[in-house]
Amino acid sequence: MLCKSTLLAGAFAVLASAQSSNNTVPATADTRVLALTDVQYANSGRDDSGNAGFGVKLNSKALLTVVLSSGQVIQNGQQYPVDQLQERPTVYVTPADNYASLFNSSSKYTLTLADASSLGDADPEGNYRHFLANGLTGAPGSGANKTFTPEAGTTITNYAAPGPLPGTGPHRYSWLLFEEPANFQAPSNLSTSGVSPSHWYVSSYVQQTGIQLVAASFFTVQNGNPTGSVASTAAVNTASLSASSASGSGSAAPSQTSGSSSPSGSSNPSSGAAQIAASLGAGFIGLAGLVALL
Ligand SMILES: *[C@@H]1O[C@H](CO)[C@@H](O)[C@H](O)[C@H]1NC(C)=O
Ligand SMILES: *[C@@H]1O[C@H](CO)[C@@H](O)[C@H](O)[C@H]1NC(C)=O
Ligand SMILES: *[C@@H]1O[C@H](CO)[C@@H](O)[C@H](O)[C@H]1NC(C)=O
Ligand SMILES: *[C@@H]1O[C@H](CO)[C@@H](O)[C@H](O)[C@H]1NC(C)=O
């Protein structure tokens, strides 16, 4: 028991070394990195239900690499300033070898960018939709590099850059990639291009459409220091629509309200090594062994 946190630190060191270059789009997906991605996602409360998270568990089958317009690759759990997020980034998918057949020429994907507010400061109106596209296609080629970009499809909600209200803590944004079932049908009010960014519940959307979460990339954005005194009905935020967003006619400015309780101020591991060890299961042992070799 006593060395779990040491092992955890070691596991994250492995993750860091597996991502030896921060700004490279990988050619293959290391299953240990996928396992750690799942733990980081869960540990940040993003899978919490109700208004506290997205209410959807992550069992990664691929790495999602999100490249900002600066060329920087988003590192899971890190905080980014809004000025680096103004343009819609490029999203790459790298399936793990053992799941590669799930990413094929007949696969279709849903991609969204959603905000789960701050850990411990649930937004009473739910998650917030900053981007949504359905029917994206793409599959790994036959070469050694298994990475592809999901493209085409229908953009329902054009990219709206993150812009949390001041003082509401580090908001937990996530790019989420889902596999669509063969009989996928979009909800009628989210079925055509140009639907404005707005509050929604990722879990309801997932239940309604039968899509399956297969990859995620996540980060935080904070606007000022947490004050814990923002009224829950307070106003429109400062998010701006990207001038360079993909085709579509969305035009309304996004607005966002926020919960009123004090954010924890901490977006990352806080719920204990035991939970992580449990989540990682056998994979954790493998990581511990690997750490011991370093
Ligand atoms: C990767 O980027 C993070 C910040 O985004 C930085 O803290 C870290 O040192 C970088 N790692 C490497 C290997 O460059
Ligand atoms: C793999 O392919 C992607 C997409 O074409 C490319 O961006 C990336 O640089 C390639 N990675 C490596 C390591 O070759
Ligand atoms: C292609 O991928 C889908 C999931 O996107 C899967 O249901 C289907 O079985 C795969 N087809 C093959 C031939 O593996
Ligand atoms: C779509 O309709 C559902 C109820 O059927 C509602 O909860 C949701 O807010 C609506 N979404 C949008 C974007 O209008």
PDB file of N, CA, C and O in Angstrom, residues 178-211:
ATOM      1  N   PHE A 178     -16.367   9.613 -30.564  1.00  0.00           N
ATOM      2  CA  PHE A 178     -17.278   8.474 -30.405  1.00  0.00           C
ATOM      3  C   PHE A 178     -17.404   7.714 -31.714  1.00  0.00           C
ATOM      4  O   PHE A 178     -17.379   8.306 -32.791  1.00  0.00           O
ATOM      5  N   GLU A 179     -17.593   6.397 -31.610  1.00  0.00           N
ATOM      6  CA  GLU A 179     -17.989   5.593 -32.770  1.00  0.00           C
ATOM      7  C   GLU A 179     -19.518   5.647 -32.845  1.00  0.00           C
ATOM      8  O   GLU A 179     -20.205   5.457 -31.834  1.00  0.00           O
ATOM      9  N   GLU A 180     -20.024   5.871 -34.037  1.00  0.00           N
ATOM     10  CA  GLU A 180     -21.479   5.890 -34.215  1.00  0.00           C
ATOM     11  C   GLU A 180     -21.977   4.481 -34.548  1.00  0.00           C
ATOM     12  O   GLU A 180     -21.305   3.750 -35.282  1.00  0.00           O
ATOM     13  N   PRO A 181     -23.144   4.106 -34.045  1.00  0.00           N
ATOM     14  CA  PRO A 181     -23.717   2.813 -34.455  1.00  0.00           C
ATOM     15  C   PRO A 181     -24.189   2.927 -35.902  1.00  0.00           C
ATOM     16  O   PRO A 181     -24.392   4.033 -36.408  1.00  0.00           O
ATOM     17  N   ALA A 182     -24.354   1.778 -36.559  1.00  0.00           N
ATOM     18  CA  ALA A 182     -24.768   1.780 -37.969  1.00  0.00           C
ATOM     19  C   ALA A 182     -26.079   2.537 -38.174  1.00  0.00           C
ATOM     20  O   ALA A 182     -26.277   3.195 -39.193  1.00  0.00           O
ATOM     21  N   ASN A 183     -26.955   2.468 -37.164  1.00  0.00           N
ATOM     22  CA  ASN A 183     -28.262   3.132 -37.306  1.00  0.00           C
ATOM     23  C   ASN A 183     -28.294   4.502 -36.634  1.00  0.00           C
ATOM     24  O   ASN A 183     -29.345   4.963 -36.203  1.00  0.00           O
ATOM     25  N   PHE A 184     -27.141   5.151 -36.565  1.00  0.00           N
ATOM     26  CA  PHE A 184     -27.065   6.452 -35.889  1.00  0.00           C
ATOM     27  C   PHE A 184     -28.098   7.428 -36.436  1.00  0.00           C
ATOM     28  O   PHE A 184     -28.247   7.599 -37.636  1.00  0.00           O
ATOM     29  N   GLN A 185     -28.782   8.089 -35.503  1.00  0.00           N
ATOM     30  CA  GLN A 185     -29.709   9.139 -35.900  1.00  0.00           C
ATOM     31  C   GLN A 185     -29.549  10.305 -34.942  1.00  0.00           C
ATOM     32  O   GLN A 185     -29.672  10.135 -33.728  1.00  0.00           O
ATOM     33  N   ALA A 186     -29.242  11.471 -35.483  1.00  0.00           N
ATOM     34  CA  ALA A 186     -29.060  12.645 -34.641  1.00  0.00           C
ATOM     35  C   ALA A 186     -30.402  13.076 -34.063  1.00  0.00           C
ATOM     36  O   ALA A 186     -31.432  12.947 -34.728  1.00  0.00           O
ATOM     37  N   PRO A 187     -30.416  13.602 -32.834  1.00  0.00           N
ATOM     38  CA  PRO A 187     -31.660  14.169 -32.287  1.00  0.00           C
ATOM     39  C   PRO A 187     -32.142  15.287 -33.212  1.00  0.00           C
ATOM     40  O   PRO A 187     -31.313  15.989 -33.793  1.00  0.00           O
ATOM     41  N   SER A 188     -33.452  15.447 -33.353  1.00  0.00           N
ATOM     42  CA  SER A 188     -33.960  16.369 -34.379  1.00  0.00           C
ATOM     43  C   SER A 188     -33.445  17.799 -34.202  1.00  0.00           C
ATOM     44  O   SER A 188     -33.198  18.488 -35.188  1.00  0.00           O
ATOM     45  N   ASN A 189     -33.255  18.231 -32.958  1.00  0.00           N
ATOM     46  CA  ASN A 189     -32.797  19.621 -32.789  1.00  0.00           C
ATOM     47  C   ASN A 189     -31.274  19.751 -32.811  1.00  0.00           C
ATOM     48  O   ASN A 189     -30.743  20.813 -32.548  1.00  0.00           O
ATOM     49  N   LEU A 190     -30.583  18.671 -33.125  1.00  0.00           N
ATOM     50  CA  LEU A 190     -29.119  18.720 -33.301  1.00  0.00           C
ATOM     51  C   LEU A 190     -28.749  17.946 -34.559  1.00  0.00           C
ATOM     52  O   LEU A 190     -27.823  17.140 -34.566  1.00  0.00           O
ATOM     53  N   SER A 191     -29.511  18.187 -35.616  1.00  0.00           N
ATOM     54  CA  SER A 191     -29.316  17.366 -36.818  1.00  0.00           C
ATOM     55  C   SER A 191     -28.888  18.158 -38.044  1.00  0.00           C
ATOM     56  O   SER A 191     -28.600  17.570 -39.079  1.00  0.00           O
ATOM     57  N   THR A 192     -28.848  19.481 -37.938  1.00  0.00           N
ATOM     58  CA  THR A 192     -28.427  20.280 -39.092  1.00  0.00           C
ATOM     59  C   THR A 192     -27.331  21.254 -38.683  1.00  0.00           C
ATOM     60  O   THR A 192     -27.191  21.587 -37.495  1.00  0.00           O
ATOM     61  N   SER A 193     -26.568  21.724 -39.653  1.00  0.00           N
ATOM     62  CA  SER A 193     -25.474  22.651 -39.387  1.00  0.00           C
ATOM     63  C   SER A 193     -25.986  23.947 -38.776  1.00  0.00           C
ATOM     64  O   SER A 193     -27.112  24.370 -39.045  1.00  0.00           O
ATOM     65  N   GLY A 194     -25.129  24.568 -38.009  1.00  0.00           N
ATOM     66  CA  GLY A 194     -25.420  25.915 -37.527  1.00  0.00           C
ATOM     67  C   GLY A 194     -26.167  25.984 -36.215  1.00  0.00           C
ATOM     68  O   GLY A 194     -26.705  27.037 -35.868  1.00  0.00           O
ATOM     69  N   VAL A 195     -26.230  24.902 -35.445  1.00  0.00           N
ATOM     70  CA  VAL A 195     -26.853  24.971 -34.121  1.00  0.00           C
ATOM     71  C   VAL A 195     -25.858  25.657 -33.177  1.00  0.00           C
ATOM     72  O   VAL A 195     -24.703  25.232 -33.069  1.00  0.00           O
ATOM     73  N   SER A 196     -26.290  26.716 -32.528  1.00  0.00           N
ATOM     74  CA  SER A 196     -25.398  27.491 -31.675  1.00  0.00           C
ATOM     75  C   SER A 196     -24.845  26.666 -30.530  1.00  0.00           C
ATOM     76  O   SER A 196     -25.494  25.726 -30.069  1.00  0.00           O
ATOM     77  N   PRO A 197     -23.662  27.044 -30.064  1.00  0.00           N
ATOM     78  CA  PRO A 197     -23.151  26.426 -28.837  1.00  0.00           C
ATOM     79  C   PRO A 197     -24.168  26.653 -27.711  1.00  0.00           C
ATOM     80  O   PRO A 197     -24.802  27.698 -27.678  1.00  0.00           O
ATOM     81  N   SER A 198     -24.312  25.681 -26.848  1.00  0.00           N
ATOM     82  CA  SER A 198     -25.247  25.860 -25.738  1.00  0.00           C
ATOM     83  C   SER A 198     -25.013  24.779 -24.693  1.00  0.00           C
ATOM     84  O   SER A 198     -24.222  23.862 -24.900  1.00  0.00           O
ATOM     85  N   HIS A 199     -25.731  24.916 -23.594  1.00  0.00           N
ATOM     86  CA  HIS A 199     -25.694  23.864 -22.589  1.00  0.00           C
ATOM     87  C   HIS A 199     -26.359  22.611 -23.141  1.00  0.00           C
ATOM     88  O   HIS A 199     -27.285  22.689 -23.940  1.00  0.00           O
ATOM     89  N   TRP A 200     -25.857  21.480 -22.684  1.00  0.00           N
ATOM     90  CA  TRP A 200     -26.451  20.189 -23.020  1.00  0.00           C
ATOM     91  C   TRP A 200     -25.890  19.170 -22.032  1.00  0.00           C
ATOM     92  O   TRP A 200     -25.070  19.537 -21.169  1.00  0.00           O
ATOM     93  N   TYR A 201     -26.359  17.957 -22.157  1.00  0.00           N
ATOM     94  CA  TYR A 201     -25.809  16.873 -21.346  1.00  0.00           C
ATOM     95  C   TYR A 201     -25.204  15.846 -22.282  1.00  0.00           C
ATOM     96  O   TYR A 201     -25.926  15.235 -23.076  1.00  0.00           O
ATOM     97  N   VAL A 202     -23.890  15.661 -22.185  1.00  0.00           N
ATOM     98  CA  VAL A 202     -23.223  14.687 -23.039  1.00  0.00           C
ATOM     99  C   VAL A 202     -23.835  13.298 -22.820  1.00  0.00           C
ATOM    100  O   VAL A 202     -24.098  12.567 -23.774  1.00  0.00           O
ATOM    101  N   SER A 203     -24.110  12.955 -21.559  1.00  0.00           N
ATOM    102  CA  SER A 203     -24.627  11.604 -21.272  1.00  0.00           C
ATOM    103  C   SER A 203     -25.991  11.371 -21.923  1.00  0.00           C
ATOM    104  O   SER A 203     -26.263  10.277 -22.429  1.00  0.00           O
ATOM    105  N   SER A 204     -26.847  12.405 -21.934  1.00  0.00           N
ATOM    106  CA  SER A 204     -28.167  12.233 -22.577  1.00  0.00           C
ATOM    107  C   SER A 204     -28.007  12.010 -24.071  1.00  0.00           C
ATOM    108  O   SER A 204     -28.674  11.153 -24.670  1.00  0.00           O
ATOM    109  N   TYR A 205     -27.100  12.779 -24.648  1.00  0.00           N
ATOM    110  CA  TYR A 205     -26.853  12.660 -26.089  1.00  0.00           C
ATOM    111  C   TYR A 205     -26.334  11.262 -26.430  1.00  0.00           C
ATOM    112  O   TYR A 205     -26.755  10.650 -27.413  1.00  0.00           O
ATOM    113  N   VAL A 206     -25.435  10.766 -25.583  1.00  0.00           N
ATOM    114  CA  VAL A 206     -24.857   9.432 -25.793  1.00  0.00           C
ATOM    115  C   VAL A 206     -25.950   8.369 -25.684  1.00  0.00           C
ATOM    116  O   VAL A 206     -26.032   7.447 -26.501  1.00  0.00           O
ATOM    117  N   GLN A 207     -26.810   8.505 -24.663  1.00  0.00           N
ATOM    118  CA  GLN A 207     -27.888   7.519 -24.474  1.00  0.00           C
ATOM    119  C   GLN A 207     -28.861   7.538 -25.641  1.00  0.00           C
ATOM    120  O   GLN A 207     -29.310   6.514 -26.121  1.00  0.00           O
ATOM    121  N   GLN A 208     -29.164   8.761 -26.089  1.00  0.00           N
ATOM    122  CA  GLN A 208     -30.148   8.921 -27.155  1.00  0.00           C
ATOM    123  C   GLN A 208     -29.660   8.357 -28.494  1.00  0.00           C
ATOM    124  O   GLN A 208     -30.445   7.813 -29.268  1.00  0.00           O
ATOM    125  N   THR A 209     -28.366   8.489 -28.756  1.00  0.00           N
ATOM    126  CA  THR A 209     -27.848   8.132 -30.084  1.00  0.00           C
ATOM    127  C   THR A 209     -27.124   6.783 -30.124  1.00  0.00           C
ATOM    128  O   THR A 209     -26.884   6.262 -31.206  1.00  0.00           O
ATOM    129  N   GLY A 210     -26.740   6.257 -28.971  1.00  0.00           N
ATOM    130  CA  GLY A 210     -26.042   4.972 -28.946  1.00  0.00           C
ATOM    131  C   GLY A 210     -24.579   5.030 -29.358  1.00  0.00           C
ATOM    132  O   GLY A 210     -23.976   4.005 -29.675  1.00  0.00           O
ATOM    133  N   ILE A 211     -24.006   6.235 -29.358  1.00  0.00           N
ATOM    134  CA  ILE A 211     -22.584   6.353 -29.709  1.00  0.00           C
ATOM    135  C   ILE A 211     -21.713   5.846 -28.559  1.00  0.00           C
ATOM    136  O   ILE A 211     -22.149   5.785 -27.410  1.00  0.00           O
TER     137      ILE A 211
END
